[in-house]
PDB file of C-alpha atoms in Angstrom:
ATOM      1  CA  UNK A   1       9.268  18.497  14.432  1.00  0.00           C
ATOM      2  CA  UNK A   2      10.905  17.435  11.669  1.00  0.00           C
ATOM      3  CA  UNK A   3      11.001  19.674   8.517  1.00  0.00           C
ATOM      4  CA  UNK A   4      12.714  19.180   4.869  1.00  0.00           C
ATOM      5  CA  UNK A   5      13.682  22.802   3.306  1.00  0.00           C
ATOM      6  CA  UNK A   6      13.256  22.503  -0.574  1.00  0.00           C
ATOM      7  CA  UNK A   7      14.935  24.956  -2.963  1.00  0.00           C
ATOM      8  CA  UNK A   8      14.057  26.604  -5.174  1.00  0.00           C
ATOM      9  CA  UNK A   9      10.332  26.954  -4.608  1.00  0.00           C
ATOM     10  CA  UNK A  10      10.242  27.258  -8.177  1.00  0.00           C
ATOM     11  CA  UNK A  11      12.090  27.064 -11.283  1.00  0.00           C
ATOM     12  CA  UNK A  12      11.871  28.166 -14.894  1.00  0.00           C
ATOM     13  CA  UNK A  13      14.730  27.103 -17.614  1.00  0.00           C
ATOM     14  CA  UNK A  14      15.142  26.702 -21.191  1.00  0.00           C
ATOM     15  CA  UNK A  15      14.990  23.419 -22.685  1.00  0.00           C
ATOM     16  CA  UNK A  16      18.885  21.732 -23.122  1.00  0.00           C
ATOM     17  CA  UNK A  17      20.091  23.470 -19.365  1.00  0.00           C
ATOM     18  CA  UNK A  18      20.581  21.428 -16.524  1.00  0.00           C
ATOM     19  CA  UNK A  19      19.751  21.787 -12.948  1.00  0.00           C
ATOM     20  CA  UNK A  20      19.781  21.133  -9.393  1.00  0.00           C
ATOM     21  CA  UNK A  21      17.215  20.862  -6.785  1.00  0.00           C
ATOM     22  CA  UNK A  22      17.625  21.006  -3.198  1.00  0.00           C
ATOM     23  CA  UNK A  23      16.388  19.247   0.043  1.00  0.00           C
ATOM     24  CA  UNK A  24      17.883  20.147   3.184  1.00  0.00           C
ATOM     25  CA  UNK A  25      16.980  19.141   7.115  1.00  0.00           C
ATOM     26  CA  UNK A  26      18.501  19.403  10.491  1.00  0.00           C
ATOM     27  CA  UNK A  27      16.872  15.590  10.988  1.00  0.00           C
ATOM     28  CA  UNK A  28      18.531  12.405  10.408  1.00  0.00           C
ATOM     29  CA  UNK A  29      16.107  10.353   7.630  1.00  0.00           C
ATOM     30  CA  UNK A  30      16.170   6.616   6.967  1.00  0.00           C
ATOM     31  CA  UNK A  31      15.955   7.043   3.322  1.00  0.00           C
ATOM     32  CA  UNK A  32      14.908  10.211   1.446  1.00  0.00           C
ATOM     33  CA  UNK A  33      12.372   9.743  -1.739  1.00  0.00           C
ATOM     34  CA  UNK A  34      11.592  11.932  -4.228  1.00  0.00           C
ATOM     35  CA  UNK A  35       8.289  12.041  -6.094  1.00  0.00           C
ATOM     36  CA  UNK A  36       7.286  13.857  -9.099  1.00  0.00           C
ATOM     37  CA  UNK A  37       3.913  15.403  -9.269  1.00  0.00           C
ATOM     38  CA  UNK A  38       1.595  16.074 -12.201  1.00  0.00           C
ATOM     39  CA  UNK A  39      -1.382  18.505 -12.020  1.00  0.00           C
ATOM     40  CA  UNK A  40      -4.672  16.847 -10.782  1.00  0.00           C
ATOM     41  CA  UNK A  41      -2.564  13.393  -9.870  1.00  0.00           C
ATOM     42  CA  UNK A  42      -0.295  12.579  -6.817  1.00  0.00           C
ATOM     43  CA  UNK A  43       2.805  12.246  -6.292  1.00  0.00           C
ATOM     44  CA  UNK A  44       4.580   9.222  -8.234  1.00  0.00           C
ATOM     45  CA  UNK A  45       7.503   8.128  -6.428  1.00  0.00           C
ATOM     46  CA  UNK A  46      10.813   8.117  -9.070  1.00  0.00           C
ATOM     47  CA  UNK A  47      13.691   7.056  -6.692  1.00  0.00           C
ATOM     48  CA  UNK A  48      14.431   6.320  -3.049  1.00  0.00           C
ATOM     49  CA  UNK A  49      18.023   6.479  -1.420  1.00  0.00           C
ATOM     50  CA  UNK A  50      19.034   4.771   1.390  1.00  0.00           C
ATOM     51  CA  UNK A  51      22.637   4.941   2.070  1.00  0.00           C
ATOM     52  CA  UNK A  52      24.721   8.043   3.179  1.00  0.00           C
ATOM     53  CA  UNK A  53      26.398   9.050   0.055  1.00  0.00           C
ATOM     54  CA  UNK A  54      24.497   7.045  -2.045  1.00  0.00           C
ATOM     55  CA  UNK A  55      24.112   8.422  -6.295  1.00  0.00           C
ATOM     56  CA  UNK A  56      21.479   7.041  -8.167  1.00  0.00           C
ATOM     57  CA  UNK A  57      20.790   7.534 -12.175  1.00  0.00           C
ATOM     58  CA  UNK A  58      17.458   7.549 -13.729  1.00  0.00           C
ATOM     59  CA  UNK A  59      17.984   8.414 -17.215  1.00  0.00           C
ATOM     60  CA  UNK A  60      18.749  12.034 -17.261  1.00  0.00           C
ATOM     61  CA  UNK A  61      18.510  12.462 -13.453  1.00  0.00           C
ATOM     62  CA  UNK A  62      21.216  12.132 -11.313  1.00  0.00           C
ATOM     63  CA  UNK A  63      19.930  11.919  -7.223  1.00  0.00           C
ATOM     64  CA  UNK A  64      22.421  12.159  -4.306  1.00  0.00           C
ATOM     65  CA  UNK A  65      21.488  11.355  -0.436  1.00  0.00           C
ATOM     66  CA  UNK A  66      24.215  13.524   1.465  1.00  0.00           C
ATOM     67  CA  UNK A  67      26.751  11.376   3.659  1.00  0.00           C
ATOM     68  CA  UNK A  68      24.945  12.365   6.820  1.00  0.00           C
ATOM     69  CA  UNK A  69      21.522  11.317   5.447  1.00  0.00           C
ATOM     70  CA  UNK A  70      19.789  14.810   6.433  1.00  0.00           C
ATOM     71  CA  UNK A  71      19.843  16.106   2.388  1.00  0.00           C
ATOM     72  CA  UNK A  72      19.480  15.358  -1.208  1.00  0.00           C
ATOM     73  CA  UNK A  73      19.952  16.807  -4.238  1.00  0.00           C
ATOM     74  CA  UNK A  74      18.099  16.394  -7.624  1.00  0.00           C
ATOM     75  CA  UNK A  75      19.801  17.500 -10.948  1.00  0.00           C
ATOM     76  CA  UNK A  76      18.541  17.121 -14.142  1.00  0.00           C
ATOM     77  CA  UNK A  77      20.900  16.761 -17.525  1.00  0.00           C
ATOM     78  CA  UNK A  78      19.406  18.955 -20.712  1.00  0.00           C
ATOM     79  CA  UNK A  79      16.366  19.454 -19.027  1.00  0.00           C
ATOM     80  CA  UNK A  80      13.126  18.757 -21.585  1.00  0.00           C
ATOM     81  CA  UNK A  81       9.727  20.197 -21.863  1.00  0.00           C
ATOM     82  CA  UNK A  82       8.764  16.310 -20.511  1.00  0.00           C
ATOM     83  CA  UNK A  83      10.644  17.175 -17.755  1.00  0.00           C
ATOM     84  CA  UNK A  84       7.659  19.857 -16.144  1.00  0.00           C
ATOM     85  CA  UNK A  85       5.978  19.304 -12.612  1.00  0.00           C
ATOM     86  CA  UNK A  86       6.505  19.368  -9.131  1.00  0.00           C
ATOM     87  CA  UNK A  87       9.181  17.734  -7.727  1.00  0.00           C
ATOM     88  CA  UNK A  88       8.934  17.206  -3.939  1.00  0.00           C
ATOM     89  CA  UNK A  89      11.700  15.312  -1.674  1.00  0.00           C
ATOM     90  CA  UNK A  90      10.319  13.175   1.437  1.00  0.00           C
ATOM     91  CA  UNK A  91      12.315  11.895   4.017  1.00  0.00           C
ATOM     92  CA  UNK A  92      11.453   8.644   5.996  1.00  0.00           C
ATOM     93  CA  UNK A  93      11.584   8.327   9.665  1.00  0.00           C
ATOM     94  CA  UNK A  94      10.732   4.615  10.910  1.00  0.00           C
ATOM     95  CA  UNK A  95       9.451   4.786  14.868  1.00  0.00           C
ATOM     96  CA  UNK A  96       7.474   1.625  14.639  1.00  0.00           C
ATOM     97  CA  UNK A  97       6.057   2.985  11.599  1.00  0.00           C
ATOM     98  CA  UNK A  98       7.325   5.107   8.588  1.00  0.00           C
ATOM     99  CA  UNK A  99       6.344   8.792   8.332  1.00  0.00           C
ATOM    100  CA  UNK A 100       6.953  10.272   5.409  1.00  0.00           C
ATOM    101  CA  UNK A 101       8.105  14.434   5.672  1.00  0.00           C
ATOM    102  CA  UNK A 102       7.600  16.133   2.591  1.00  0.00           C
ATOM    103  CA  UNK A 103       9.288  19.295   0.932  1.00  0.00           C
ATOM    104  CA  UNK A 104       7.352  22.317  -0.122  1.00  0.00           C
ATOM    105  CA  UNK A 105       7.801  21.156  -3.688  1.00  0.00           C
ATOM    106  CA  UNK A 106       9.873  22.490  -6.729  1.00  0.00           C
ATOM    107  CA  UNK A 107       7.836  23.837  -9.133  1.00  0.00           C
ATOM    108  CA  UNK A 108       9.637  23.148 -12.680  1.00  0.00           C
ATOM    109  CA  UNK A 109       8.460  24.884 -15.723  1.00  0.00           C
ATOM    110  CA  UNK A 110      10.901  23.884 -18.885  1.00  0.00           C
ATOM    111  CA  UNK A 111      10.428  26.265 -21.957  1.00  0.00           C
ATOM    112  CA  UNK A 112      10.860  25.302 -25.628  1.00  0.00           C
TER     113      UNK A 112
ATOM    114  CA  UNK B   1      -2.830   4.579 -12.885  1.00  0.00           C
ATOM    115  CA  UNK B   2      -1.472   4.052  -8.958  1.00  0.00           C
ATOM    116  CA  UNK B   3      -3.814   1.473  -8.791  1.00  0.00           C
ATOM    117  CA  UNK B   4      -5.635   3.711  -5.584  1.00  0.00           C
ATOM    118  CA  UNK B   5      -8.745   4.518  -5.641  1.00  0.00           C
ATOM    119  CA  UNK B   6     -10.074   7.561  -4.328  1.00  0.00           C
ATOM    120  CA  UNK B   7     -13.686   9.037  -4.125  1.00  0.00           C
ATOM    121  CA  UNK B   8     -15.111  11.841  -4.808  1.00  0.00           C
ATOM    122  CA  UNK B   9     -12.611  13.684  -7.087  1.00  0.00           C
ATOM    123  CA  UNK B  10     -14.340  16.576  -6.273  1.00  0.00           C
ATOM    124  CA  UNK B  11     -16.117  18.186  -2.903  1.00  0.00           C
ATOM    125  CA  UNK B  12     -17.825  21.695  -2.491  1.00  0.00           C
ATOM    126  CA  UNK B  13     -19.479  22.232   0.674  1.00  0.00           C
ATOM    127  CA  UNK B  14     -20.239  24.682   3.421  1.00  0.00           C
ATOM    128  CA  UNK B  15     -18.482  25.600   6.636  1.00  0.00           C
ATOM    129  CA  UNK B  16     -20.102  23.411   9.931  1.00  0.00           C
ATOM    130  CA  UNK B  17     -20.724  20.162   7.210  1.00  0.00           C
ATOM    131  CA  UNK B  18     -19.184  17.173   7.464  1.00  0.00           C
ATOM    132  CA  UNK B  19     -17.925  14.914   4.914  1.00  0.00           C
ATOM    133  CA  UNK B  20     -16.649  11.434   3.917  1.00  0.00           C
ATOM    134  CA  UNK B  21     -13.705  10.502   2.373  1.00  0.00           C
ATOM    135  CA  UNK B  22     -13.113   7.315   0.468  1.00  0.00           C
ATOM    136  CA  UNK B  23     -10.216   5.212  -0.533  1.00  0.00           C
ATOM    137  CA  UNK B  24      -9.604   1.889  -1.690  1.00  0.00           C
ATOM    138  CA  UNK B  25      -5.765   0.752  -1.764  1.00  0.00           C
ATOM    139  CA  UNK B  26      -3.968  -1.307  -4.408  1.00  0.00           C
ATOM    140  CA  UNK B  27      -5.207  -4.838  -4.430  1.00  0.00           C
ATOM    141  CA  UNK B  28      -2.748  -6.287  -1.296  1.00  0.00           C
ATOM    142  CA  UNK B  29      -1.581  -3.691   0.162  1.00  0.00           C
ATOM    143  CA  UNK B  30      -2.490  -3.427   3.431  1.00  0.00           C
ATOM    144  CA  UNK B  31      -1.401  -0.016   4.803  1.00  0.00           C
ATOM    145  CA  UNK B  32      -3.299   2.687   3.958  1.00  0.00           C
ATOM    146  CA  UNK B  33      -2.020   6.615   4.565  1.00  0.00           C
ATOM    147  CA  UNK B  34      -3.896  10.056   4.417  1.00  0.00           C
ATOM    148  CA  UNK B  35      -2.120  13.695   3.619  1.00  0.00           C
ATOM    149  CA  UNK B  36      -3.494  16.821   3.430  1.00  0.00           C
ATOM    150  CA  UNK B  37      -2.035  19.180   0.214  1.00  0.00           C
ATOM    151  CA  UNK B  38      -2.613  23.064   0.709  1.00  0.00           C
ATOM    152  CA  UNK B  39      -0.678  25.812  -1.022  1.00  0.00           C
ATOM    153  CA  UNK B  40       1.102  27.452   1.960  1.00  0.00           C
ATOM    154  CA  UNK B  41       1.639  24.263   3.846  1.00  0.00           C
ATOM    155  CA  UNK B  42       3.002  21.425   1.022  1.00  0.00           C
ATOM    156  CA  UNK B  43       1.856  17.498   1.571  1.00  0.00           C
ATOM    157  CA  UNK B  44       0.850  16.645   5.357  1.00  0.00           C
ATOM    158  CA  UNK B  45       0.905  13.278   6.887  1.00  0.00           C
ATOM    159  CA  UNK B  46      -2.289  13.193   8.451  1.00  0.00           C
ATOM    160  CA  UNK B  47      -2.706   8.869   9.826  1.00  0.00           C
ATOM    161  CA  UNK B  48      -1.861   5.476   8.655  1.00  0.00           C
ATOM    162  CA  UNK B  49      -3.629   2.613   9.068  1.00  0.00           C
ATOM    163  CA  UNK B  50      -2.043  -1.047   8.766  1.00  0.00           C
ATOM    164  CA  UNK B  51      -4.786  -3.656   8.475  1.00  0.00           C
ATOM    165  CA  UNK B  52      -7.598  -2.298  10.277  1.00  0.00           C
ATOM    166  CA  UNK B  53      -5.802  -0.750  13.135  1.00  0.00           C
ATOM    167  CA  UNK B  54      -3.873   2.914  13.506  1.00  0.00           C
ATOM    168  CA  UNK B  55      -0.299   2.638  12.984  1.00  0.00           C
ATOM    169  CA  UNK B  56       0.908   5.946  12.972  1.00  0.00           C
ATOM    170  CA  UNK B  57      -0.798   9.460  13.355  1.00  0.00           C
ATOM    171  CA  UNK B  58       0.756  13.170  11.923  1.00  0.00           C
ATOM    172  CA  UNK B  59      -0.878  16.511  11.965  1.00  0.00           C
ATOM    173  CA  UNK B  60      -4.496  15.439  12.008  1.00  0.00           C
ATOM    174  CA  UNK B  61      -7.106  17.799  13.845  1.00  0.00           C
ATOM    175  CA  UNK B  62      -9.244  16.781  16.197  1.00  0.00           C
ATOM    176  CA  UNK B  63     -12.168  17.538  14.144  1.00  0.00           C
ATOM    177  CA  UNK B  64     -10.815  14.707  11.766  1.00  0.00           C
ATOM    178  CA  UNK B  65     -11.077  10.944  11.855  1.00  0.00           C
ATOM    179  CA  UNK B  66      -9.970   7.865   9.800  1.00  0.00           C
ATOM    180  CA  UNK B  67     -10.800   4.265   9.823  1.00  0.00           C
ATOM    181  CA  UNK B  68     -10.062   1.382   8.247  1.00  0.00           C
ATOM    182  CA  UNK B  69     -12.251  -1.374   7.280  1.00  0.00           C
ATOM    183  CA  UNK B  70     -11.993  -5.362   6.818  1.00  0.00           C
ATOM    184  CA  UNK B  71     -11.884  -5.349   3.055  1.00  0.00           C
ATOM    185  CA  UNK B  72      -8.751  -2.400   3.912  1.00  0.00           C
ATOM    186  CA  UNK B  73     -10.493   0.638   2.417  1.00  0.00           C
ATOM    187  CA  UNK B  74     -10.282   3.560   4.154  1.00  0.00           C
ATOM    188  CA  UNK B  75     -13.113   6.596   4.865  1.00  0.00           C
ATOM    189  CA  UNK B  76     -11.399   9.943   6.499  1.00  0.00           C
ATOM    190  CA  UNK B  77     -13.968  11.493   8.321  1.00  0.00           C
ATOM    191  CA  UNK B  78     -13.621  16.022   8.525  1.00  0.00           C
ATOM    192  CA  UNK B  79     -16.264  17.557  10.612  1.00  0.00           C
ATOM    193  CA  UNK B  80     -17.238  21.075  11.755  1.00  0.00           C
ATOM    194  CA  UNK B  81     -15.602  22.013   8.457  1.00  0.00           C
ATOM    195  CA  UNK B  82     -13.831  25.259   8.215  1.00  0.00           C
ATOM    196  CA  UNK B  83     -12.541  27.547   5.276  1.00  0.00           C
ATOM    197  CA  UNK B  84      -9.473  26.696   5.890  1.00  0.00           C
ATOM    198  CA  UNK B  85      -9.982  22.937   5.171  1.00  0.00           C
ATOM    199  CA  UNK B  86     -10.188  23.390   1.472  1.00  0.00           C
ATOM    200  CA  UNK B  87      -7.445  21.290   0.090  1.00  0.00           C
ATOM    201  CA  UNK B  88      -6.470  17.893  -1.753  1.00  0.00           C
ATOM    202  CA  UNK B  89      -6.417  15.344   0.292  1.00  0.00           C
ATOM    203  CA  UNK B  90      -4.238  12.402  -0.625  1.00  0.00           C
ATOM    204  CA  UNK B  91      -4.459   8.414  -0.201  1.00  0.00           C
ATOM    205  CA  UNK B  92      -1.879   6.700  -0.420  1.00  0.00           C
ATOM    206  CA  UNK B  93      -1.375   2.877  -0.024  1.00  0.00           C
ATOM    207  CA  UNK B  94       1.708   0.542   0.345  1.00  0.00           C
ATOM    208  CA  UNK B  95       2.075  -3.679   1.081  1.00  0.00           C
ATOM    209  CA  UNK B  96       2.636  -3.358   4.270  1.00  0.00           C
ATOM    210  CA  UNK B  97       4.569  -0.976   7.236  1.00  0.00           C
ATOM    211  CA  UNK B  98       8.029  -1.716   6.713  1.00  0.00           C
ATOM    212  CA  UNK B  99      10.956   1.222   6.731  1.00  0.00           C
ATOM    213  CA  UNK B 100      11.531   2.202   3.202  1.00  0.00           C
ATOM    214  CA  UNK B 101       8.325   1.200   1.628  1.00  0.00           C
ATOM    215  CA  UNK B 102       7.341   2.551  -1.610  1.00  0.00           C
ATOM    216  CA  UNK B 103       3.762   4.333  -1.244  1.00  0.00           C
ATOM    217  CA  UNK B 104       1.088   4.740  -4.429  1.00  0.00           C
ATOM    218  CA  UNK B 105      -0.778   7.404  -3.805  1.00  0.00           C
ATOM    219  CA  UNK B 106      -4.064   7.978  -5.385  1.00  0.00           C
ATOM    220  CA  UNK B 107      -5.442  10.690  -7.752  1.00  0.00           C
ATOM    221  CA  UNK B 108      -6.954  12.898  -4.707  1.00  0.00           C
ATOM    222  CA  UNK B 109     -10.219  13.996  -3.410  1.00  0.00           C
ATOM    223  CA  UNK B 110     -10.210  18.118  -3.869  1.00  0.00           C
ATOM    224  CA  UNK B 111     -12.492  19.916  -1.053  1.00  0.00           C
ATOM    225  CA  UNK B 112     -13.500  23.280  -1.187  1.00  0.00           C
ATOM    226  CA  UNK B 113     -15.351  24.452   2.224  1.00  0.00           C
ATOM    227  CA  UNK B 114     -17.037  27.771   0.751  1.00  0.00           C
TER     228      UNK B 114
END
């Protein structure tokens, strides 16, 4: 079984701090996606990496696929109110079809 | 908007019923996956479908089926339900079954087994 360890479970900053979010497995992925998640909506996907080592910039988010594909990281730049949700990492394994493994989810409050 | 459709939004029934879960996928996509969302255990891949036939199956009870139909919506069908069904079930769609693909999921169908 294949399982993706998310930290923190949840996380509550001022507005202007940065952070990080992490996704960690003992499994080997093909690519690892993150998705952001708004209450009473699913998951939107905001970025997939592929490649080991592979950085990725989405405006004020910065996303990292570790050299041995098995993590990711998330960090967020002067984090804004905009910025609240769930935040939840999937990694893809492909066996004749994809299977998507999700995190538990980072629940991320950003205060005014 | 994902583009998925998914129907009801909202489900209250009692334990033993069994109920019907709708979704249609983006116009062209052809695969078609369900998850299960509960507090303790995060997003759950429960089946794909690719084109009318099963491509891929996850965590999905016996109790639970899925199909796929010509015009590529899907029904997930949960029987004998139990309390501990109650949770937001996800559809998600994507073009086809290759590795990588991007997947649109849908708004969810919420089911509370009282």
């Amino acid at each position: 079984t294949q399982l993706l360890e998310q930290s923190p479970q949840f996380l509550s900053i001022q507005e202007g701090e940065n952070l990080t979010v992490y996704c960690n497995s003992s499994s080997v992925f093909s690519s690892l996606q993150w998705y952001r998640q708004e209450p009473g909506e699913g998951p939107v996907l905001l970025v997939t990496v592929v490649t080991g080592g592979e950085v990725k910039k989405l405006k004020r988010l910065t996303f990292q696929f570790g050299d041995a594909r098995k993590d990711s990281s998330l960090h967020i730049t002067a984090a804004q109110p905009g910025d609240t949700g769930l935040y939840l990492c999937a990694g893809a394994i492909f066996q004749g079809a994809q299977k998507l493994v999700f995190g538990q989810g980072t629940r991320l409050t950003i205060n005014p | 908007d994902s583009g998925v459709t998914q129907t009801p939004k909202h489900l209250i029934t009692a334990t033993g019923q069994r109920v019907t879960l709708r979704c249609s996928p983006r116009s062209g996509d052809l695969s078609v996956y369900w998850y299960q969302q509960s507090l303790d255990q995060g997003l759950q891949f429960l089946i794909q479908y690719y084109n009318g036939e099963e491509r891929a199956k996850g965590n999905i009870l016996e109790r639970f089926s899925a199909q796929q139909f010509p015009d590529l919506h899907s029904e997930l069908n949960l029987s004998s339900l139990e309390l501990g069904d109650s949770a937001l079930y996800f559809c998600a769609s994507s073009p086809s079954a290759s590795r990588d693909e991007k997947l649109f999921f849908g708004s969810g169908t919420q089911l509370s087994v009282l």
